[in-house]
mmCIF file of C-alpha atoms in Angstrom:
data_model
loop_
_atom_site.group_PDB
_atom_site.id
_atom_site.type_symbol
_atom_site.label_atom_id
_atom_site.label_comp_id
_atom_site.label_asym_id
_atom_site.label_seq_id
_atom_site.Cartn_x
_atom_site.Cartn_y
_atom_site.Cartn_z
ATOM 1 C CA MET A 168 -5.587 -38.025 36.219
ATOM 2 C CA ASP A 169 -5.178 -34.817 34.083
ATOM 3 C CA SER A 170 -7.082 -34.212 30.824
ATOM 4 C CA ILE A 171 -5.657 -35.133 27.486
ATOM 5 C CA LYS A 172 -5.420 -31.454 26.762
ATOM 6 C CA ASP A 173 -3.568 -30.676 30.057
ATOM 7 C CA ILE A 174 -1.211 -33.425 29.362
ATOM 8 C CA LEU A 175 -0.490 -32.371 25.944
ATOM 9 C CA ASP A 176 -0.071 -28.813 27.007
ATOM 10 C CA LYS A 177 2.468 -29.784 29.760
ATOM 11 C CA LYS A 178 4.245 -31.763 26.980
ATOM 12 C CA SER A 179 4.137 -28.638 24.531
ATOM 13 C CA ILE A 180 2.399 -30.831 22.013
ATOM 14 C CA LYS A 181 0.222 -28.717 19.776
ATOM 15 C CA PRO A 182 -2.499 -30.156 17.530
ATOM 16 C CA VAL A 183 -2.115 -30.520 13.920
ATOM 17 C CA GLY A 184 -5.491 -29.401 13.129
ATOM 18 C CA ARG A 185 -8.256 -27.786 15.195
ATOM 19 C CA MET A 186 -10.453 -29.560 17.626
ATOM 20 C CA GLU A 187 -13.584 -30.820 16.152
ATOM 21 C CA GLU A 188 -16.694 -32.029 17.865
ATOM 22 C CA PHE A 189 -16.972 -35.705 18.511
ATOM 23 C CA VAL A 190 -20.108 -37.346 17.231
ATOM 24 C CA THR A 191 -21.737 -40.448 18.937
ATOM 25 C CA VAL A 192 -23.998 -42.719 17.256
ATOM 26 C CA VAL A 193 -25.453 -45.387 19.235
ATOM 27 C CA SER A 194 -26.952 -48.644 17.837
ATOM 28 C CA THR A 195 -28.168 -51.700 19.696
ATOM 29 C CA PRO A 196 -28.590 -55.030 18.173
ATOM 30 C CA SER A 197 -32.044 -55.881 16.347
ATOM 31 C CA SER A 198 -33.937 -59.280 15.950
ATOM 32 C CA GLU A 199 -35.080 -60.297 12.754
ATOM 33 C CA ASN A 200 -38.914 -61.711 12.558
ATOM 34 C CA ARG A 201 -40.154 -59.667 15.375
ATOM 35 C CA GLU A 202 -43.750 -58.649 15.472
ATOM 36 C CA PRO A 203 -44.580 -54.893 15.452
ATOM 37 C CA LEU A 204 -44.539 -53.688 18.999
ATOM 38 C CA LYS A 205 -47.763 -52.150 20.275
ATOM 39 C CA PHE A 206 -47.483 -48.528 21.740
ATOM 40 C CA THR A 207 -48.580 -49.380 25.104
ATOM 41 C CA ASP A 208 -46.622 -52.593 25.211
ATOM 42 C CA LEU A 209 -43.613 -50.451 24.535
ATOM 43 C CA LEU A 210 -44.294 -47.834 27.256
ATOM 44 C CA LEU A 211 -44.973 -50.743 29.799
ATOM 45 C CA LYS A 212 -41.743 -52.752 28.670
ATOM 46 C CA ASP A 213 -39.213 -52.991 31.528
ATOM 47 C CA LEU A 214 -36.044 -52.134 29.707
ATOM 48 C CA GLY A 215 -33.981 -51.841 32.879
ATOM 49 C CA GLU A 216 -31.583 -49.093 33.506
ATOM 50 C CA ASP A 217 -29.283 -47.667 30.887
ATOM 51 C CA GLU A 218 -25.857 -49.233 30.987
ATOM 52 C CA TRP A 219 -22.785 -47.050 30.468
ATOM 53 C CA VAL A 220 -19.071 -47.523 29.691
ATOM 54 C CA ALA A 221 -18.484 -43.905 30.621
ATOM 55 C CA GLU A 222 -21.407 -42.208 32.572
ATOM 56 C CA ARG A 223 -23.850 -40.394 30.272
ATOM 57 C CA LEU A 224 -21.011 -40.240 27.484
ATOM 58 C CA ILE A 225 -20.378 -43.697 26.092
ATOM 59 C CA PRO A 226 -23.315 -46.309 26.232
ATOM 60 C CA MET A 227 -23.141 -49.932 26.263
ATOM 61 C CA GLY A 228 -23.292 -51.031 22.564
ATOM 62 C CA LEU A 229 -21.946 -49.656 19.338
ATOM 63 C CA THR A 230 -20.520 -46.094 19.652
ATOM 64 C CA VAL A 231 -18.742 -44.355 16.866
ATOM 65 C CA MET A 232 -16.422 -41.400 17.094
ATOM 66 C CA SER A 233 -15.928 -39.382 14.183
ATOM 67 C CA ALA A 234 -13.753 -36.056 13.828
ATOM 68 C CA GLN A 235 -11.562 -34.639 11.195
ATOM 69 C CA PRO A 236 -7.918 -36.045 11.002
ATOM 70 C CA ALA A 237 -5.111 -34.853 13.661
ATOM 71 C CA SER A 238 -8.245 -34.105 16.108
ATOM 72 C CA TYR A 239 -6.925 -36.081 19.089
ATOM 73 C CA LYS A 240 -9.280 -39.310 18.483
ATOM 74 C CA THR A 241 -6.413 -41.595 19.182
ATOM 75 C CA TRP A 242 -5.531 -39.823 22.168
ATOM 76 C CA LEU A 243 -9.165 -39.651 23.526
ATOM 77 C CA LEU A 244 -9.495 -43.614 22.698
ATOM 78 C CA LEU A 245 -6.214 -44.257 24.938
ATOM 79 C CA HIS A 246 -7.702 -42.033 27.660
ATOM 80 C CA ILE A 247 -11.035 -43.858 27.408
ATOM 81 C CA ALA A 248 -9.136 -47.397 27.518
ATOM 82 C CA ILE A 249 -6.894 -46.428 30.532
ATOM 83 C CA SER A 250 -9.993 -45.038 32.450
ATOM 84 C CA VAL A 251 -12.163 -48.243 31.843
ATOM 85 C CA ALA A 252 -9.345 -50.588 32.373
ATOM 86 C CA SER A 253 -8.642 -48.979 35.730
ATOM 87 C CA GLY A 254 -12.027 -47.970 36.641
ATOM 88 C CA ARG A 255 -11.273 -44.361 37.331
ATOM 89 C CA LYS A 256 -12.989 -41.344 36.370
ATOM 90 C CA MET A 257 -12.270 -40.051 32.773
ATOM 91 C CA PHE A 258 -10.919 -36.366 32.971
ATOM 92 C CA ASN A 259 -11.532 -36.686 36.707
ATOM 93 C CA HIS A 260 -15.149 -36.173 36.242
ATOM 94 C CA ILE A 261 -17.044 -39.196 34.276
ATOM 95 C CA GLU A 262 -17.569 -42.450 35.993
ATOM 96 C CA THR A 263 -16.641 -45.538 34.040
ATOM 97 C CA THR A 264 -17.682 -49.033 34.397
ATOM 98 C CA GLN A 265 -14.255 -51.157 34.904
ATOM 99 C CA SER A 266 -13.467 -53.775 32.551
ATOM 100 C CA GLY A 267 -11.019 -55.131 30.304
ATOM 101 C CA VAL A 268 -10.364 -53.313 26.889
ATOM 102 C CA LEU A 269 -9.255 -54.308 23.743
ATOM 103 C CA ILE A 270 -7.675 -51.575 21.245
ATOM 104 C CA ILE A 271 -7.661 -52.823 17.544
ATOM 105 C CA ASP A 272 -5.290 -50.118 15.872
ATOM 106 C CA GLU A 273 -4.602 -50.389 12.065
ATOM 107 C CA GLU A 274 -3.497 -46.773 11.832
ATOM 108 C CA ASN A 275 -0.750 -46.388 14.429
ATOM 109 C CA SER A 276 2.340 -48.440 15.292
ATOM 110 C CA GLU A 277 3.342 -49.983 18.658
ATOM 111 C CA ARG A 278 6.150 -47.422 19.224
ATOM 112 C CA LEU A 279 3.567 -44.532 18.699
ATOM 113 C CA LEU A 280 1.035 -46.016 21.032
ATOM 114 C CA GLN A 281 3.697 -46.855 23.653
ATOM 115 C CA LYS A 282 4.797 -43.033 23.682
ATOM 116 C CA ARG A 283 1.492 -41.759 23.995
ATOM 117 C CA ILE A 284 0.542 -44.241 26.926
ATOM 118 C CA LYS A 285 3.596 -43.276 28.970
ATOM 119 C CA LEU A 286 2.391 -39.754 28.480
ATOM 120 C CA LEU A 287 -1.287 -40.404 29.567
ATOM 121 C CA THR A 288 -0.279 -42.863 32.671
ATOM 122 C CA ASN A 289 2.315 -44.329 34.954
ATOM 123 C CA GLU A 290 0.291 -47.770 35.186
ATOM 124 C CA THR A 291 2.137 -50.510 34.139
ATOM 125 C CA ASP A 292 -0.326 -53.502 34.386
ATOM 126 C CA LEU A 293 -4.045 -52.891 33.279
ATOM 127 C CA PRO A 294 -6.331 -55.340 31.467
ATOM 128 C CA ILE A 295 -5.836 -53.500 28.183
ATOM 129 C CA TYR A 296 -5.102 -55.602 25.173
ATOM 130 C CA PHE A 297 -3.681 -54.464 21.482
ATOM 131 C CA MET A 298 -4.077 -55.704 18.249
ATOM 132 C CA VAL A 299 -1.796 -53.274 16.331
ATOM 133 C CA GLU A 300 -1.147 -53.431 12.594
ATOM 134 C CA ASN A 301 -2.579 -57.032 12.460
ATOM 135 C CA ALA A 302 -4.625 -56.420 9.153
ATOM 136 C CA PHE A 303 -7.929 -56.878 11.264
ATOM 137 C CA LYS A 304 -10.845 -56.526 8.859
ATOM 138 C CA ALA A 305 -14.684 -56.398 9.674
ATOM 139 C CA ASP A 306 -15.331 -59.789 8.192
ATOM 140 C CA ASP A 307 -16.620 -63.028 10.000
ATOM 141 C CA LYS A 308 -13.193 -64.544 10.280
ATOM 142 C CA HIS A 309 -11.691 -61.686 12.285
ATOM 143 C CA ILE A 310 -14.867 -60.650 14.268
ATOM 144 C CA ASN A 311 -15.313 -64.378 15.694
ATOM 145 C CA LYS A 312 -11.487 -64.504 16.659
ATOM 146 C CA VAL A 313 -12.134 -61.168 18.455
ATOM 147 C CA ILE A 314 -15.174 -62.204 19.984
ATOM 148 C CA LYS A 315 -13.803 -65.237 21.247
ATOM 149 C CA PHE A 316 -10.840 -63.556 22.705
ATOM 150 C CA CYS A 317 -12.939 -60.772 24.564
ATOM 151 C CA ARG A 318 -15.014 -63.470 26.060
ATOM 152 C CA LYS A 319 -11.893 -65.263 27.568
ATOM 153 C CA GLN A 320 -10.420 -62.047 28.605
ATOM 154 C CA GLY A 321 -13.601 -60.423 30.029
ATOM 155 C CA ILE A 322 -13.395 -57.554 27.790
ATOM 156 C CA ARG A 323 -16.376 -55.393 27.387
ATOM 157 C CA LEU A 324 -14.869 -52.199 25.507
ATOM 158 C CA ILE A 325 -13.271 -52.632 21.968
ATOM 159 C CA THR A 326 -11.878 -49.586 20.298
ATOM 160 C CA ILE A 327 -11.159 -49.530 16.474
ATOM 161 C CA ASP A 328 -8.827 -47.023 14.983
ATOM 162 C CA SER A 329 -9.522 -46.191 12.268
ATOM 163 C CA LEU A 330 -12.755 -47.276 10.448
ATOM 164 C CA VAL A 331 -11.450 -46.768 7.120
ATOM 165 C CA ARG A 332 -8.661 -49.323 7.648
ATOM 166 C CA ILE A 333 -11.026 -52.117 8.537
ATOM 167 C CA HIS A 334 -13.150 -52.478 5.727
ATOM 168 C CA SER A 335 -12.804 -52.201 1.677
ATOM 169 C CA GLY A 336 -16.226 -50.288 1.407
ATOM 170 C CA ASN A 337 -17.213 -46.987 0.070
ATOM 171 C CA GLU A 338 -17.526 -44.867 3.128
ATOM 172 C CA ASN A 339 -19.991 -42.580 1.170
ATOM 173 C CA ASP A 340 -22.116 -45.527 0.255
ATOM 174 C CA ALA A 341 -24.896 -45.914 2.876
ATOM 175 C CA VAL A 342 -25.548 -49.607 1.723
ATOM 176 C CA GLN A 343 -21.904 -50.698 1.909
ATOM 177 C CA MET A 344 -21.571 -49.067 5.252
ATOM 178 C CA SER A 345 -24.724 -50.392 6.525
ATOM 179 C CA GLU A 346 -23.428 -53.857 5.738
ATOM 180 C CA MET A 347 -20.179 -53.148 7.438
ATOM 181 C CA PHE A 348 -21.817 -51.781 10.614
ATOM 182 C CA LEU A 349 -24.148 -55.086 10.636
ATOM 183 C CA LYS A 350 -20.860 -56.995 10.871
ATOM 184 C CA VAL A 351 -18.973 -54.795 13.482
ATOM 185 C CA ARG A 352 -22.424 -54.866 15.632
ATOM 186 C CA ARG A 353 -21.843 -58.360 16.428
ATOM 187 C CA PHE A 354 -19.490 -56.958 19.338
ATOM 188 C CA THR A 355 -22.416 -55.751 21.176
#
């Protein structure tokens, strides 16, 4: 599988903006009412091996990818989804854990996603599901519906494009964003 840049170069697709560095933030579910953990207890605790969606790049849990507009985020999400759903290496180098994928996309149309997918793969039967322009919001009703669907379909990777479309909070307000991420963390 070619890299996204290779595919785009072959199709003479030029970036609208410049490529930006992607930022990954990892968050794990927390339990309320826990007692403080003693230093030695933490060091001796068996936490098992790290689990990865994409080896040493995307851990299991909640990962946020952030970059400037028009910097290939959707392309990258589609490549990740195809790689994970097929169990193939991302960019021919990064091992993935095969599973079903749900793409929640409130920014792009089915037509645009279809065109991009056809440029990225010839596969026609992958365990990838789409919720496109469904007015998904980070609220209990929508999250419960998605969790139920993912359990039924064996989906272990959910992508959301884009964050700004799934909430009504102020992205510059840490309290509002914290509340929104608490809801989304239910996916983990």
